[in-house]
């Protein structure tokens, strides 16, 4: 089970890394509950932090 979770995390991170800055910001605006993001939403937040992006 843990192996699957790591795989999902890495897949989400890879998918988020492929997105443009504009796409990341658009997804950020659609996150329903920023305190409890889904796995992919967390990957988007992590990628934005890695790129030093800030919401406009």
PDB file of C-alpha atoms in Angstrom:
ATOM      1  CA  UNK A   1       0.000   0.000   0.000  1.00  0.00           C
ATOM      2  CA  UNK A   2       2.777   2.422   0.912  1.00  0.00           C
ATOM      3  CA  UNK A   3       4.533   1.679  -2.362  1.00  0.00           C
ATOM      4  CA  UNK A   4       1.409   2.704  -4.270  1.00  0.00           C
ATOM      5  CA  UNK A   5       1.216   5.978  -2.323  1.00  0.00           C
ATOM      6  CA  UNK A   6       4.825   6.808  -3.209  1.00  0.00           C
ATOM      7  CA  UNK A   7       4.124   5.979  -6.851  1.00  0.00           C
ATOM      8  CA  UNK A   8       1.039   8.235  -6.826  1.00  0.00           C
ATOM      9  CA  UNK A   9       3.026  11.064  -5.233  1.00  0.00           C
ATOM     10  CA  UNK A  10       5.809  10.788  -7.818  1.00  0.00           C
ATOM     11  CA  UNK A  11       3.308  10.620 -10.689  1.00  0.00           C
ATOM     12  CA  UNK A  12       1.466  13.693  -9.380  1.00  0.00           C
ATOM     13  CA  UNK A  13       4.786  15.540  -8.988  1.00  0.00           C
ATOM     14  CA  UNK A  14       5.836  14.635 -12.533  1.00  0.00           C
ATOM     15  CA  UNK A  15       2.461  15.716 -13.921  1.00  0.00           C
ATOM     16  CA  UNK A  16       2.638  19.048 -12.080  1.00  0.00           C
ATOM     17  CA  UNK A  17       6.201  19.647 -13.307  1.00  0.00           C
ATOM     18  CA  UNK A  18       4.973  19.422 -16.923  1.00  0.00           C
ATOM     19  CA  UNK A  19       2.523  22.305 -16.461  1.00  0.00           C
ATOM     20  CA  UNK A  20       3.194  25.906 -17.417  1.00  0.00           C
ATOM     21  CA  UNK A  21       3.246  28.636 -14.793  1.00  0.00           C
ATOM     22  CA  UNK A  22      -0.138  29.837 -16.054  1.00  0.00           C
ATOM     23  CA  UNK A  23      -1.642  26.361 -15.749  1.00  0.00           C
ATOM     24  CA  UNK A  24      -0.336  26.007 -12.191  1.00  0.00           C
ATOM     25  CA  UNK A  25      -1.882  29.341 -11.221  1.00  0.00           C
ATOM     26  CA  UNK A  26      -5.214  28.377 -12.822  1.00  0.00           C
ATOM     27  CA  UNK A  27      -5.286  25.128 -10.836  1.00  0.00           C
ATOM     28  CA  UNK A  28      -4.392  27.017  -7.661  1.00  0.00           C
ATOM     29  CA  UNK A  29      -7.430  29.253  -8.112  1.00  0.00           C
ATOM     30  CA  UNK A  30      -9.651  26.155  -8.351  1.00  0.00           C
ATOM     31  CA  UNK A  31      -8.401  24.381  -5.226  1.00  0.00           C
ATOM     32  CA  UNK A  32     -11.507  23.947  -3.095  1.00  0.00           C
ATOM     33  CA  UNK A  33      -9.914  23.452   0.320  1.00  0.00           C
ATOM     34  CA  UNK A  34      -6.326  24.762   0.486  1.00  0.00           C
ATOM     35  CA  UNK A  35      -5.945  23.366   4.004  1.00  0.00           C
ATOM     36  CA  UNK A  36      -6.658  19.823   2.738  1.00  0.00           C
ATOM     37  CA  UNK A  37      -5.478  19.576  -0.884  1.00  0.00           C
ATOM     38  CA  UNK A  38      -5.749  16.379  -2.889  1.00  0.00           C
ATOM     39  CA  UNK A  39      -2.541  14.603  -3.855  1.00  0.00           C
ATOM     40  CA  UNK A  40      -2.372  16.346  -7.231  1.00  0.00           C
ATOM     41  CA  UNK A  41      -3.259  19.723  -5.706  1.00  0.00           C
ATOM     42  CA  UNK A  42      -0.428  19.272  -3.200  1.00  0.00           C
ATOM     43  CA  UNK A  43       1.919  18.469  -6.077  1.00  0.00           C
ATOM     44  CA  UNK A  44       0.828  21.711  -7.758  1.00  0.00           C
ATOM     45  CA  UNK A  45       1.477  23.667  -4.556  1.00  0.00           C
ATOM     46  CA  UNK A  46       4.901  22.029  -4.201  1.00  0.00           C
ATOM     47  CA  UNK A  47       5.781  22.791  -7.826  1.00  0.00           C
ATOM     48  CA  UNK A  48       4.726  26.417  -7.399  1.00  0.00           C
ATOM     49  CA  UNK A  49       6.951  26.682  -4.344  1.00  0.00           C
ATOM     50  CA  UNK A  50       9.835  25.088  -6.244  1.00  0.00           C
ATOM     51  CA  UNK A  51       9.410  27.662  -9.036  1.00  0.00           C
ATOM     52  CA  UNK A  52       8.962  30.510  -6.527  1.00  0.00           C
ATOM     53  CA  UNK A  53       5.538  31.335  -7.990  1.00  0.00           C
ATOM     54  CA  UNK A  54       3.105  33.474  -6.061  1.00  0.00           C
ATOM     55  CA  UNK A  55      -0.624  33.813  -6.728  1.00  0.00           C
ATOM     56  CA  UNK A  56      -1.468  37.050  -8.496  1.00  0.00           C
TER      57      UNK A  56
END
